[in-house]
Coordinates of C-alpha atoms in Angstrom, one line a residue:
Chain Q
M1 CA 31.9 -0.5 10.2
L2 CA 32.8 1.8 6.8
I3 CA 31.2 -0.7 4.9
L4 CA 28.3 -1.4 7.5
K5 CA 27.8 2.3 6.6
I6 CA 27.9 2.1 3.2
I7 CA 25.4 -0.6 3.5
L8 CA 22.9 1.6 5.4
T9 CA 23.0 4.4 3.3
L10 CA 22.6 2.4 0.2
F11 CA 19.3 1.2 1.9
V12 CA 18.1 4.8 2.5
I13 CA 19.1 5.4 -1.2
L14 CA 17.2 2.3 -2.2
G15 CA 13.8 3.6 -0.1
S16 CA 13.9 6.6 -2.2
I17 CA 13.9 4.6 -5.7
P18 CA 9.7 5.2 -5.5
L19 CA 10.3 8.8 -5.0
F20 CA 11.8 9.1 -8.2
T21 CA 10.2 6.8 -10.1
S22 CA 6.8 8.8 -9.0
L23 CA 9.0 11.9 -10.2
Y24 CA 10.0 10.2 -13.6
Q25 CA 6.5 9.2 -14.1
F26 CA 4.4 12.2 -13.1
S27 CA 6.9 14.4 -15.7
L28 CA 6.0 12.0 -18.3
V29 CA 2.4 13.2 -18.3
G30 CA 2.3 16.6 -19.7
I31 CA 4.3 14.7 -23.1
H32 CA 0.6 13.0 -23.7
G33 CA -0.3 16.2 -24.9
L34 CA 2.4 15.7 -27.8
K35 CA 2.2 11.5 -28.2
N36 CA -1.0 10.3 -28.4
H37 CA -3.3 8.3 -30.5
Y38 CA -5.8 10.5 -31.2
K39 CA -3.8 11.4 -34.4
K40 CA -5.0 8.0 -35.4
A41 CA -8.7 7.7 -34.2
E42 CA -11.2 7.6 -36.6
D43 CA -14.8 7.4 -36.3
Y44 CA -15.3 3.7 -35.7
T45 CA -18.2 2.1 -34.7
P46 CA -17.7 -1.8 -34.6
N47 CA -20.4 -4.3 -33.3
V48 CA -19.7 -4.5 -29.5
A49 CA -20.6 -6.8 -27.4
I50 CA -20.6 -5.7 -23.8
I51 CA -20.4 -8.3 -21.2
V52 CA -21.6 -7.4 -17.4
P53 CA -20.3 -10.1 -15.1
A54 CA -23.4 -9.8 -12.3
W55 CA -23.4 -11.7 -8.8
N56 CA -26.5 -10.4 -6.9
E57 CA -26.6 -7.3 -8.8
A58 CA -30.2 -6.8 -8.6
N59 CA -29.5 -3.3 -6.9
V60 CA -27.4 -1.7 -9.8
I61 CA -27.7 -3.8 -13.1
G62 CA -30.9 -2.6 -13.9
N63 CA -29.8 1.3 -13.9
T64 CA -26.4 -0.1 -15.4
I65 CA -28.4 -1.6 -18.6
E66 CA -30.2 1.3 -18.9
R67 CA -26.8 3.5 -19.1
L68 CA -25.3 1.7 -21.2
Y69 CA -28.2 1.4 -23.7
E70 CA -28.8 5.2 -23.7
M71 CA -25.0 5.5 -24.7
D72 CA -24.7 7.6 -28.1
Y73 CA -23.6 4.4 -30.2
P74 CA -25.5 3.0 -33.1
K75 CA -28.1 0.6 -31.5
H76 CA -27.7 -1.7 -34.2
A77 CA -23.8 -2.7 -33.0
L78 CA -24.8 -2.6 -29.7
R79 CA -25.4 -6.1 -27.4
I80 CA -25.6 -6.6 -23.7
Y81 CA -24.9 -9.4 -22.6
V82 CA -25.0 -10.0 -18.7
V83 CA -23.7 -13.2 -17.1
D84 CA -26.0 -13.5 -14.2
D85 CA -23.3 -16.3 -12.1
A86 CA -25.8 -18.3 -10.2
S87 CA -27.5 -14.8 -8.6
T88 CA -29.4 -15.8 -5.6
D89 CA -31.5 -12.3 -5.2
E90 CA -33.7 -10.7 -8.0
T91 CA -31.0 -10.0 -10.5
P92 CA -32.6 -12.9 -12.9
T93 CA -36.2 -11.2 -13.2
V94 CA -34.6 -7.4 -13.6
V95 CA -32.1 -8.7 -16.3
I96 CA -35.3 -10.8 -18.0
N97 CA -37.1 -7.4 -17.9
K98 CA -34.4 -5.5 -19.5
H99 CA -34.7 -8.3 -22.2
K100 CA -38.4 -8.1 -22.6
K101 CA -38.0 -4.3 -22.9
Y102 CA -34.9 -4.6 -25.3
P103 CA -35.4 -8.1 -26.9
K104 CA -32.3 -7.0 -29.5
S105 CA -30.0 -5.3 -27.6
V106 CA -29.8 -7.4 -24.0
F107 CA -29.4 -10.7 -23.3
H108 CA -29.6 -12.7 -20.3
L109 CA -26.8 -15.4 -19.9
R110 CA -27.3 -17.4 -16.6
R111 CA -24.6 -19.8 -15.1
E112 CA -26.2 -22.4 -13.2
K113 CA -23.1 -22.8 -11.0
G114 CA -21.5 -20.1 -9.8
G115 CA -18.9 -18.4 -7.5
E116 CA -16.0 -19.2 -8.9
G117 CA -14.6 -15.2 -9.6
K118 CA -15.5 -13.0 -12.1
A119 CA -12.6 -14.6 -14.6
H120 CA -14.9 -17.3 -15.0
T121 CA -18.1 -15.6 -15.3
L122 CA -16.3 -13.6 -18.0
N123 CA -15.7 -16.6 -19.8
H124 CA -18.9 -18.0 -19.7
G125 CA -19.9 -14.9 -22.0
I126 CA -16.9 -14.7 -23.9
N127 CA -17.1 -18.3 -25.3
I128 CA -20.7 -17.6 -26.1
I129 CA -19.8 -14.2 -28.2
L130 CA -17.0 -15.6 -30.0
K131 CA -19.3 -18.8 -31.2
D132 CA -21.1 -16.5 -33.1
D133 CA -19.3 -13.8 -35.6
W134 CA -21.3 -10.6 -35.0
A135 CA -19.2 -9.2 -32.5
E136 CA -15.8 -7.3 -33.8
A137 CA -15.2 -6.3 -30.2
L138 CA -16.2 -7.0 -26.7
L139 CA -16.1 -4.7 -23.7
I140 CA -15.4 -5.9 -20.6
I141 CA -17.0 -4.0 -17.9
D142 CA -18.3 -4.4 -14.3
A143 CA -21.9 -4.6 -13.1
D144 CA -21.9 -1.3 -10.8
V145 CA -20.3 1.1 -13.4
L146 CA -21.6 4.2 -15.7
F147 CA -20.8 5.0 -18.8
E148 CA -21.0 8.5 -19.9
K149 CA -22.6 8.5 -23.2
R150 CA -19.7 9.3 -25.7
T151 CA -17.3 6.8 -23.6
L152 CA -17.8 3.7 -26.0
R153 CA -17.0 5.7 -28.8
K154 CA -14.4 7.1 -27.8
M155 CA -13.2 4.3 -26.9
S156 CA -13.7 2.2 -30.2
R157 CA -12.3 4.9 -32.0
H158 CA -9.0 3.7 -31.6
L159 CA -9.6 0.0 -32.4
V160 CA -9.9 1.3 -36.0
D161 CA -5.8 1.2 -36.3
K162 CA -5.0 -2.4 -36.2
D163 CA -1.8 -2.2 -33.5
I164 CA -4.7 -1.6 -31.1
G165 CA -5.5 -4.4 -29.4
S166 CA -7.4 -3.2 -26.2
V167 CA -8.3 0.5 -25.1
T168 CA -9.3 1.2 -21.2
A169 CA -11.1 4.1 -20.2
Y170 CA -10.6 6.6 -16.9
I171 CA -12.9 5.3 -14.1
K172 CA -13.6 7.8 -11.9
E173 CA -15.0 7.2 -8.2
G174 CA -18.6 8.2 -8.2
S175 CA -20.4 7.5 -5.0
A176 CA -23.3 10.1 -4.0
P177 CA -22.9 10.7 -1.3
G178 CA -19.2 9.8 -0.6
N179 CA -16.9 10.0 2.5
Y180 CA -13.4 10.7 3.2
I181 CA -12.5 6.5 2.1
T182 CA -14.3 7.6 -1.3
N183 CA -12.5 10.5 -1.7
C184 CA -9.3 9.3 -1.2
I185 CA -10.0 6.8 -3.4
A186 CA -11.3 9.2 -6.1
F187 CA -8.3 11.2 -5.6
E188 CA -6.0 8.1 -5.7
Y189 CA -7.6 7.3 -9.5
I190 CA -6.1 10.6 -10.6
T191 CA -2.9 9.4 -9.7
A192 CA -3.1 5.7 -10.6
Q193 CA -4.9 6.4 -13.8
A194 CA -5.6 9.8 -15.1
A195 CA -1.4 10.3 -14.4
S196 CA 0.0 6.7 -14.4
R197 CA -1.8 5.5 -17.6
R198 CA -1.1 8.7 -19.5
A199 CA 2.5 8.0 -18.7
Q200 CA 1.9 4.5 -19.9
N201 CA 0.8 5.6 -23.1
V202 CA 3.6 7.6 -23.7
L203 CA 6.3 4.9 -22.5
N204 CA 4.2 2.4 -25.1
V205 CA 3.3 0.0 -22.4
M206 CA 0.4 -0.6 -20.2
A207 CA 0.6 -2.2 -16.8
C208 CA -3.1 -2.7 -16.1
L209 CA -6.6 -2.4 -18.1
A210 CA -9.4 -1.0 -15.9
G211 CA -11.1 -3.7 -15.0
G212 CA -14.6 -2.0 -14.8
A213 CA -14.1 -0.3 -18.8
Q214 CA -11.5 -2.6 -21.3
L215 CA -12.6 -2.4 -24.8
H216 CA -11.1 -5.3 -27.1
S217 CA -10.9 -6.0 -30.7
R218 CA -12.1 -9.8 -31.6
E219 CA -9.1 -10.6 -33.3
N220 CA -7.2 -9.6 -29.9
M221 CA -9.3 -11.5 -27.6
I222 CA -9.0 -14.7 -29.8
A223 CA -5.5 -14.3 -30.2
I224 CA -4.7 -14.0 -26.0
G225 CA -7.1 -17.2 -25.9
G226 CA -10.3 -16.4 -26.5
K227 CA -10.5 -16.4 -22.6
I228 CA -9.7 -14.8 -19.3
D229 CA -7.3 -16.1 -17.4
T230 CA -8.7 -17.9 -14.1
S231 CA -5.5 -18.8 -12.6
S232 CA -4.9 -15.7 -10.4
L233 CA -7.0 -12.4 -8.6
A234 CA -5.8 -10.2 -11.3
E235 CA -7.4 -11.4 -14.8
D236 CA -7.3 -8.1 -15.8
T237 CA -3.7 -6.9 -15.7
F238 CA -3.0 -10.7 -17.1
T239 CA -5.3 -9.7 -19.9
T240 CA -3.2 -6.7 -20.5
F241 CA 0.3 -8.2 -20.5
K242 CA -1.3 -10.8 -23.0
T243 CA -2.3 -8.6 -25.0
Q244 CA 0.9 -6.7 -24.9
L245 CA 2.9 -10.2 -25.4
N246 CA 1.2 -11.0 -28.1
G247 CA 1.9 -7.5 -30.2
R248 CA -0.9 -5.3 -29.7
K249 CA -0.7 -2.4 -27.9
A250 CA -3.3 -1.8 -24.7
I251 CA -3.9 1.8 -24.7
F252 CA -5.5 4.4 -22.1
D253 CA -8.2 7.0 -23.3
P254 CA -8.2 9.8 -20.3
N255 CA -11.3 11.3 -21.7
A256 CA -13.4 8.2 -21.9
I257 CA -15.5 8.4 -18.4
V258 CA -16.6 5.7 -16.6
W259 CA -17.7 6.3 -13.0
A260 CA -17.6 3.4 -10.7
E261 CA -18.7 3.1 -6.4
E262 CA -15.6 1.9 -4.7
P263 CA -15.6 0.7 -0.8
D264 CA -16.4 3.5 1.8
G265 CA -14.5 2.0 4.3
P266 CA -11.1 0.3 5.7
V267 CA -12.4 -3.3 5.5
G268 CA -14.1 -2.3 1.9
V269 CA -10.3 -1.1 0.9
W270 CA -8.3 -4.0 2.6
K271 CA -10.7 -6.7 1.0
Q272 CA -10.3 -5.0 -2.7
R273 CA -7.2 -4.2 -2.6
L274 CA -5.4 -7.2 -1.0
R275 CA -7.2 -9.1 -4.1
W276 CA -5.4 -6.8 -6.4
A277 CA -2.0 -6.7 -4.9
R278 CA -2.2 -10.7 -4.5
G279 CA -2.8 -10.7 -7.8
N280 CA 0.0 -7.9 -9.0
V281 CA 2.4 -10.7 -6.8
Q282 CA 1.0 -14.1 -8.9
L283 CA 1.3 -11.8 -11.9
T284 CA 5.0 -11.0 -11.3
R285 CA 5.9 -14.5 -10.8
A286 CA 3.9 -16.0 -14.0
F287 CA 5.8 -13.5 -15.9
K288 CA 9.0 -13.5 -14.6
H289 CA 10.9 -14.1 -17.6
I290 CA 10.1 -10.5 -18.9
W291 CA 11.4 -8.1 -16.1
F292 CA 14.2 -6.6 -17.3
N293 CA 14.5 -8.6 -20.3
K294 CA 14.0 -6.5 -23.4
K295 CA 14.2 -9.2 -25.5
E296 CA 11.2 -10.9 -24.2
H297 CA 9.4 -7.9 -24.8
S298 CA 10.9 -4.5 -25.1
H299 CA 8.2 -2.5 -23.6
L300 CA 7.2 -4.8 -20.9
G301 CA 11.3 -6.0 -20.6
S302 CA 12.5 -2.5 -20.4
I303 CA 14.1 -0.9 -17.1
K304 CA 12.0 1.9 -17.0
F305 CA 8.3 -0.4 -17.1
G306 CA 10.2 -2.8 -14.5
L307 CA 11.3 0.0 -12.2
L308 CA 7.2 1.9 -12.3
W309 CA 6.0 -1.9 -11.9
F310 CA 9.0 -3.0 -8.7
S311 CA 8.4 0.5 -7.5
I312 CA 4.9 -0.2 -6.4
L313 CA 4.8 -3.9 -5.4
F314 CA 8.1 -3.8 -3.4
M315 CA 6.8 0.0 -1.9
P316 CA 6.3 -1.4 1.4
V317 CA 9.8 -2.9 1.3
F318 CA 11.5 0.2 0.4
M319 CA 10.1 1.6 3.4
I320 CA 11.0 -0.7 5.3
I321 CA 14.4 -0.9 4.5
A322 CA 15.0 3.0 4.6
S323 CA 13.7 2.8 8.1
I324 CA 16.3 0.5 9.2
G325 CA 18.9 2.3 7.5
L326 CA 18.3 5.5 9.2
V327 CA 17.4 3.5 12.5
A328 CA 20.9 1.5 12.6
L329 CA 22.9 4.7 11.3
F330 CA 21.3 6.8 14.5
F331 CA 23.5 4.3 16.3
I332 CA 26.5 4.0 14.2
D333 CA 26.6 7.8 12.9
F334 CA 24.2 10.1 14.0
P335 CA 25.2 13.4 11.6
L336 CA 25.3 10.6 8.5
S337 CA 21.7 9.8 9.4
W338 CA 20.2 12.7 9.9
Y339 CA 21.7 14.3 6.7
L340 CA 20.1 11.4 4.9
F341 CA 16.9 12.1 6.8
N342 CA 16.6 15.6 6.0
Q343 CA 17.3 14.8 2.1
F344 CA 15.0 12.1 1.9
W345 CA 12.1 14.0 3.3
I346 CA 13.2 17.0 1.0
L347 CA 12.8 14.9 -1.9
N348 CA 9.6 13.4 -0.6
A349 CA 8.1 16.8 0.3
I350 CA 9.4 17.5 -3.6
T351 CA 7.7 14.7 -5.1
Y352 CA 4.3 15.5 -2.6
L353 CA 4.1 19.2 -3.9
F354 CA 4.3 17.9 -7.7
V355 CA 2.4 14.8 -7.6
T356 CA -0.5 16.4 -5.3
I357 CA -0.7 19.8 -7.3
F358 CA -0.2 18.3 -10.9
S359 CA -2.7 15.6 -10.0
F360 CA -5.2 19.0 -8.6
L361 CA -4.6 20.2 -12.0
I362 CA -5.0 16.9 -14.2
D363 CA -8.6 16.5 -13.2
P364 CA -9.9 20.2 -11.3
A365 CA -13.6 18.5 -11.3
I366 CA -12.7 15.7 -9.0
S367 CA -10.1 17.4 -7.3
K368 CA -12.6 20.1 -6.3
K369 CA -14.5 16.7 -4.0
S370 CA -11.4 15.4 -2.6
W371 CA -8.6 17.7 -2.5
L372 CA -8.5 17.7 1.2
Q373 CA -8.1 13.9 0.8
G374 CA -5.3 14.9 -2.1
I375 CA -3.2 17.3 0.7
L376 CA -3.6 15.0 3.6
F377 CA -2.6 11.3 1.1
P378 CA 0.3 10.5 3.1
G379 CA -1.1 12.0 6.5
I380 CA -1.1 14.4 8.5
I381 CA 2.4 12.8 10.9
S382 CA 4.1 12.7 7.4
L383 CA 3.2 15.8 5.9
F384 CA 4.1 17.6 9.7
I385 CA 7.8 16.0 9.1
I386 CA 7.4 17.2 5.5
I387 CA 7.1 20.7 6.4
L388 CA 9.5 20.5 8.5
S389 CA 12.1 19.1 6.2
V390 CA 11.1 21.9 3.5
T391 CA 10.9 25.1 6.0
P392 CA 14.6 26.7 6.9
G393 CA 15.5 25.8 10.7
L394 CA 12.7 24.4 11.9
M395 CA 12.9 21.1 12.1
D396 CA 16.2 21.6 14.5
L397 CA 14.1 23.9 16.5
F398 CA 11.4 21.4 16.9
V399 CA 13.7 18.1 17.4
F400 CA 15.6 19.3 19.8
A401 CA 13.2 22.5 21.6
F402 CA 12.2 20.0 24.3
D403 CA 15.5 18.6 25.4
S404 CA 16.4 20.0 29.1
V405 CA 20.4 20.6 29.8
D406 CA 19.7 19.5 33.2
T407 CA 18.9 15.9 32.3
T408 CA 20.7 13.0 30.6
F409 CA 17.7 11.7 28.9
R410 CA 16.6 13.4 25.8
I411 CA 13.4 13.8 23.9
S412 CA 15.0 14.6 21.0
T413 CA 16.4 11.1 20.9
V414 CA 12.8 10.0 21.1
I415 CA 11.3 12.2 18.2
I416 CA 14.2 11.5 15.8
L417 CA 14.1 7.7 16.4
F418 CA 9.8 7.8 15.8
M419 CA 10.9 10.4 12.6
Y420 CA 13.2 7.7 11.2
S421 CA 11.1 4.7 12.0
W422 CA 7.8 6.2 10.7
L423 CA 8.6 5.5 7.3
A424 CA 7.6 1.4 8.2
F425 CA 5.8 2.0 11.4
C426 CA 3.0 4.1 10.0
M427 CA 1.7 0.8 8.0
I428 CA 1.0 -0.3 11.6
P429 CA -1.9 2.1 12.8
A430 CA -3.0 1.5 8.8
W431 CA -3.5 -1.5 9.5
L432 CA -5.3 -0.9 12.8
S433 CA -7.6 0.7 11.4
Y434 CA -8.8 -2.2 8.7
K435 CA -8.7 -4.5 12.1
L436 CA -11.2 -1.9 14.3
D437 CA -13.6 -1.7 10.9
L438 CA -13.4 -5.5 11.2
K439 CA -14.4 -4.9 14.7
K440 CA -17.6 -2.5 13.9
A441 CA -15.3 0.8 15.5
P442 CA -17.5 3.3 14.8
S443 CA -16.4 5.1 11.4
W444 CA -15.4 8.5 12.8
L445 CA -12.4 6.6 14.9
T446 CA -11.5 5.0 11.8
T447 CA -11.2 7.5 9.5
S448 CA -9.3 9.5 11.8
I449 CA -6.7 7.2 12.3
I450 CA -6.5 6.8 8.7
I451 CA -6.5 11.0 8.7
I452 CA -3.4 11.0 11.0
T453 CA -1.5 8.1 9.4
G454 CA -2.6 8.2 5.6
F455 CA -4.5 6.7 3.0
G456 CA -1.2 5.8 1.5
P457 CA 0.3 3.9 4.1
L458 CA -2.8 2.2 4.5
L459 CA -2.5 0.8 0.6
C460 CA 1.3 -0.5 1.8
A461 CA -0.1 -1.7 4.4
I462 CA -2.4 -4.2 2.4
T463 CA 0.4 -5.1 0.4
F464 CA 2.4 -5.9 2.6
Q465 CA -0.3 -8.5 3.6
S466 CA -0.4 -9.7 0.1
Y467 CA 3.5 -11.1 0.3
I468 CA 2.2 -12.9 3.7
S469 CA -1.0 -14.1 1.6
E470 CA 1.4 -15.2 -1.1
F471 CA 3.5 -17.1 1.0
N472 CA 1.1 -19.0 3.0
N473 CA -0.2 -19.8 -0.1
E474 CA -3.6 -18.5 1.7
E475 CA -7.1 -19.6 -0.8
L476 CA -7.6 -17.4 -3.7
K477 CA -11.2 -16.5 -2.4
W478 CA -13.5 -14.0 -4.8
D479 CA -14.5 -11.1 -2.1
K480 CA -16.6 -8.8 -4.3
T481 CA -16.7 -5.3 -3.4
E482 CA -20.2 -4.7 -2.0
K483 CA -22.1 -2.7 -4.3
T484 CA -25.1 -0.3 -3.3
G485 CA -26.0 1.5 -6.3
K486 CA -25.4 5.0 -5.2
V487 CA -22.9 5.6 -7.8
T488 CA -24.1 8.6 -10.0
L489 CA -23.0 10.0 -13.1
G490 CA -20.9 12.9 -12.2
G491 CA -20.3 11.5 -8.2
Chain H
M1 CA -33.3 10.1 -52.6
G2 CA -34.8 12.0 -49.7
Q3 CA -33.1 9.2 -47.4
D4 CA -29.9 9.5 -49.0
R5 CA -29.6 12.7 -48.1
K6 CA -31.1 12.7 -44.7
N7 CA -28.4 10.1 -44.2
G8 CA -25.9 11.6 -45.9
E9 CA -26.6 14.9 -43.2
S10 CA -26.5 12.8 -40.2
N11 CA -22.8 11.3 -41.5
T12 CA -21.6 14.8 -41.9
R13 CA -23.2 16.0 -38.6
R14 CA -21.5 12.8 -37.0
L15 CA -18.4 13.5 -38.5
R16 CA -18.1 17.4 -37.3
T17 CA -19.2 15.8 -34.0
F18 CA -16.2 12.9 -34.4
E19 CA -13.7 16.1 -35.4
E20 CA -14.7 18.2 -32.8
E21 CA -14.5 15.9 -30.0
I22 CA -11.3 14.9 -30.9
L23 CA -9.8 18.2 -30.9
D24 CA -11.1 18.9 -27.7
D25 CA -9.7 15.8 -26.3
Q26 CA -6.4 16.7 -28.1
R27 CA -7.1 20.8 -26.4
T28 CA -7.6 18.7 -23.2
E29 CA -4.2 17.2 -23.5
L30 CA -2.0 20.3 -24.8
V31 CA -3.6 22.0 -21.3
I32 CA -2.3 19.7 -19.1
T33 CA 0.7 19.7 -20.8
I34 CA 0.7 23.6 -20.1
R35 CA -0.7 23.1 -16.3
Q36 CA 2.7 20.5 -16.2
I37 CA 5.3 23.2 -17.7
M38 CA 3.8 26.1 -15.9
L39 CA 4.3 23.9 -12.2
M40 CA 7.6 22.7 -12.5
I41 CA 8.6 26.2 -13.4
I42 CA 6.7 27.6 -10.4
L43 CA 8.5 24.5 -8.2
I44 CA 12.4 25.2 -10.0
I45 CA 11.6 28.7 -8.9
L46 CA 10.5 27.8 -5.7
V47 CA 13.6 25.6 -4.8
V48 CA 15.9 28.0 -6.7
L49 CA 14.6 30.6 -4.2
R50 CA 14.8 28.7 -1.1
E51 CA 18.3 27.8 -2.0
Y52 CA 19.7 31.7 -2.3
Y53 CA 18.3 33.0 0.8
Y54 CA 19.4 29.7 3.0
P55 CA 22.6 28.1 1.5
S56 CA 23.7 26.8 4.7
D57 CA 20.4 24.1 4.8
I58 CA 20.3 21.0 3.5
F59 CA 18.5 21.2 0.2
I60 CA 17.7 19.2 -3.1
T61 CA 21.4 20.8 -4.4
D62 CA 23.2 18.8 -2.0
L63 CA 21.6 15.7 -3.9
F64 CA 23.8 16.5 -6.8

């Protein structure tokens, strides 16, 4: 029995690993003020070939080209290559008209056979661009992203250092008008990009260059094979890893800003993130030799990076085993389970406070529109447990208040078991919001579910689905996120 | 000659803009560092105060 108790306690401790890694990662962010690449940056404007993969992007492509052309970057050093992936809408006409307007700067590359995914489309463009000596750097973007005027300059200034193979920008959610879901993503991007990637800069290792804004030196693109990986759904992460495995650095410039339109409902989020999550599972397998192996790569193979990577990849697993540990201990040793539960949620509360408030401080402008989503990110139920756990006496008061001395049935038992299992259970209603959205349920209903259960649990549910999809070897389908052109600079 | 001077002025302006921009971005990063330090101090004070006033409750110090 003692061994079982120890194992179950370890389950709960394991479940807290993502919380510790979050605290660790966010505590590194401030160091970026002292340890960054700005000291080595110079005013450098190489010839940049911008590759815009486009499949039925007539709504957005014209605006994207105009924005790119209007960037504060020498016009003679800028070429925009739109790789039209056999679009069936007005995309070719829009791009050809732009070519007529800017004949030296805008080029239309047409693929007659399309639908193979972004990586194939990019490779069509990269192949043509590298045949010519003109391009000194290649900027890979998405068709809908909007670059601020100085963004490309802010990215290219780092390439003067030949140790740098690629630079990525900070992609902000810019839907106007946005809704609850897009604002959740806006807040999430502060944590996942503005904070995490600053921390990764400090650690000298990058997990992923944003697919919508990654600038590669020509040398780096050639070194990684002159093409993008087509075997997975996470081509940008593969490129990031290959860049670093080839001895160059991939860095993040948090002050180079790009605006993008993100999904505005659970179905859109599910499709996009399932693709990312499956890609991450595929990448974890493909690079299995590097994890926790410093001989393979001193930074990618470090324990610190491994913990950051697997904390996200296995987040649902951690949540489930923590719940299993608590529920099983409830029946074996209630005081121990109660103690561990309280400790777990106090740690959760501290992490939540630190991450949420600090995210607001990192990007106050985005936080102005997404503060509510930031506060409600874990969902009302988890937030309620967090408040109970840190308010003296309130937890006991709430849990045992409904018990009656006259009956043997204790409501407190139900409440406690519910709270113990919520870590794992929260993914089910989050998944339900996706299913309801799929059935065209009203958005107030799906949004309400997400407000109650949290956007974070929705992301965990998607990660869990990615295990199932990969285990079942489901078809690698490129579910492109639909863009309507409602993105604006500044959101 | 005139064109050279014009280019020279343009390059000087460009360089100044670049240097100002780098300084601005470095300042942004330092502001975040300062904000983090302040936030951590406030959070630590809150934890200490809570532990001081409610020492009997389970709290973070029990973790260590």
